[in-house]
Amino acid sequence: MVRTRIAPSPTGYPHIGTIYQVLFDYVYAKQHNGKFIMRLEDTDQARFVPGSEDVIYKSLEWFGLNPEESPKIGGPYKPYRQSERLPIYQKYAKELIEKKHAYYCFCTKERLDEMRKEQQAKKMNPMYDKHCRNLGQKEVNKNLENKIPFVIRMAVPENQTIILNDLIVGEVKFESKTIDDQVIIKADGYPTYHLAVVVDDHLMEITHIFRGREWLPSTPKHVLLYQFFEWKIPEHGHLPLILNSDGKGKLSKRFNHASVDYYHHLGYLPEAILNYLANLVWFHEGGKEIYDLNEFIKLFDIKKIGSQGARFDLQKLDWVNGIYIRNMKQETLNEKIMDFYKDKNLPKDIVLKTIPLIQERIKKLSDYLPLCEFFFKAPEKYEVDLANKKDFFKQVHQELEKVTDWKTGLIGESLINLAKKLEIKNSQFFMDMRVVITGKKISPPLNESMEILEKEECLRRLTID
Ligand code: GLU
């Protein structure tokens, strides 16, 4: 059975790149009637941010990409938190030592610093010089008895070509002489990512590993570990990088639009974000650009993932999000807007009435209130100076008072007649009207808005001081 996994580290709000990876994990698993699971890689205590685990679940839930096994819900391969699996890594590290694929390293920090300095001076890549790899068994035992602090390193073979057939990148070759004798157990007894990821992916029977291209340089170490243990290597698919909008470099965590939270707060729709993320690197043969998650599960073909990094383009995301908003039932959009602005206590019935006026215009939920606030609150300032227009508005007031059936068509008719009578150009007339009613030069259609506002309120807004 296909099993895919997300293995986030609890280091804060999930990055949009995490969701991008989950999307492919999830879709691939669902497409093959498999399972998508989550494991928490929390062995790096220095980077631990309290509360992250919960935020990860919330984000996955928001996107509807829920794992079927996780630290929270458990499952047959528990525990799913690496910090609760420490004895397991110890056991496998010992096994590698016995098989001579790993060794104890007692080098002090001072020695390692010295070594690195020398290598830098010689313009060599910093790599462990394998000093402890050939220590005699007696010396090792003595050091262990004397409780000399140690790490465990993998013994990378001298001259081996490591080949990975990546589902997305194709064949990738690495020369073992370029690979460091990686630490697999740290001095504090915790495993490093490399050992833990391989042991867990194996024990949790993960069949397909999707992750960002930035992880590719780690993979030969993992391939070696699988070979040392004589385990089957799962399929790997290294996804194209998401690049910053200027096309330079990986979408950096420093930009706030890298965090999932940013999109949540701006009122992007999770289904539109997923569609956009799929679109970034995956191409439908027929050129289809809009497909929801269920459709994507049907359409997806891993061979159609591009090999180039893709530029994150907020304008394109706005475009996709706008389409999802346009395609939504009015009642659904009403619910979404109410939920998005839940602390504002907007009147739901009025919001519903405004939807036909704005559905085509807004790109994200947070566009709603700047456009529609005037429905709920009379303008406090005007974008155009209306100080010398008092008399004009008085005349409009008199005219509109006569409209008994307060409907868009009749309001418009009455205003056009008055403009004619006063010999004011329609454009000028309606601009002033728009500003006095909405406060702004650009607004939803005026006559329709006035109908929703109702007669009394419109007349009130025509009296300015
Ligand atoms: N813990 C790694 C992360 O934070 C997992 C990388 C992987 O998928 O192997 O993304």
Short mmCIF file of N, CA, C and O in Angstrom, two decimals, residues 12 23 44 59 70 77 83 132 149 202 266-267 302 338 353 379 408 427:
data_model
loop_
_atom_site.label_atom_id
_atom_site.label_comp_id
_atom_site.label_asym_id
_atom_site.label_seq_id
_atom_site.Cartn_x
_atom_site.Cartn_y
_atom_site.Cartn_z
N GLY A 12 7.60 26.59 14.41
CA GLY A 12 6.79 27.79 14.20
C GLY A 12 5.68 27.52 13.20
O GLY A 12 5.36 26.36 12.93
N LEU A 23 0.59 18.71 -0.16
CA LEU A 23 -0.36 18.56 -1.26
C LEU A 23 0.02 17.34 -2.11
O LEU A 23 -0.83 16.51 -2.43
N ASP A 44 15.51 18.38 17.18
CA ASP A 44 16.42 19.52 17.26
C ASP A 44 15.86 20.49 18.31
O ASP A 44 15.03 21.34 18.02
N SER A 59 -3.36 24.10 10.58
CA SER A 59 -3.13 24.46 9.17
C SER A 59 -3.55 23.32 8.26
O SER A 59 -4.22 23.54 7.25
N SER A 70 -1.02 10.27 13.12
CA SER A 70 -0.24 11.45 13.53
C SER A 70 0.04 11.33 15.02
O SER A 70 -0.56 10.50 15.70
N TYR A 77 1.78 2.70 14.03
CA TYR A 77 3.25 2.81 14.06
C TYR A 77 3.72 3.76 15.15
O TYR A 77 4.79 4.34 15.05
N SER A 83 10.94 12.55 19.44
CA SER A 83 11.51 12.65 20.78
C SER A 83 11.05 11.49 21.67
O SER A 83 11.66 11.21 22.69
N CYS A 132 38.67 9.32 14.11
CA CYS A 132 38.27 8.25 15.03
C CYS A 132 37.81 6.98 14.31
O CYS A 132 37.44 6.00 14.96
N PRO A 149 32.83 12.03 26.33
CA PRO A 149 31.68 12.33 25.46
C PRO A 149 31.96 11.91 24.01
O PRO A 149 33.09 12.02 23.55
N HIS A 202 11.44 3.84 7.32
CA HIS A 202 11.43 2.38 7.14
C HIS A 202 10.41 1.73 8.08
O HIS A 202 9.55 0.97 7.64
N LEU A 266 -5.31 37.09 5.40
CA LEU A 266 -5.75 37.96 4.30
C LEU A 266 -7.01 37.44 3.62
O LEU A 266 -7.47 38.02 2.65
N GLY A 267 -7.53 36.32 4.10
CA GLY A 267 -8.78 35.82 3.53
C GLY A 267 -8.59 35.14 2.19
O GLY A 267 -9.44 35.26 1.31
N ILE A 302 2.29 12.29 -12.02
CA ILE A 302 3.57 12.75 -11.47
C ILE A 302 4.58 13.08 -12.57
O ILE A 302 5.45 13.92 -12.39
N MET A 338 -18.86 36.27 6.74
CA MET A 338 -19.27 36.39 8.14
C MET A 338 -18.21 35.78 9.05
O MET A 338 -17.88 36.32 10.10
N LYS A 353 -27.14 40.68 0.87
CA LYS A 353 -27.64 41.56 -0.20
C LYS A 353 -26.51 42.20 -0.99
O LYS A 353 -26.66 42.54 -2.15
N PRO A 379 -19.92 57.33 5.99
CA PRO A 379 -18.53 57.78 5.85
C PRO A 379 -18.18 58.89 6.84
O PRO A 379 -19.00 59.76 7.11
N THR A 408 -33.69 50.18 -7.14
CA THR A 408 -32.56 50.60 -7.96
C THR A 408 -32.97 51.43 -9.19
O THR A 408 -32.50 52.54 -9.39
N SER A 427 -21.37 62.25 -15.32
CA SER A 427 -20.17 61.74 -14.66
C SER A 427 -19.89 62.53 -13.37
O SER A 427 -19.60 61.95 -12.33
#
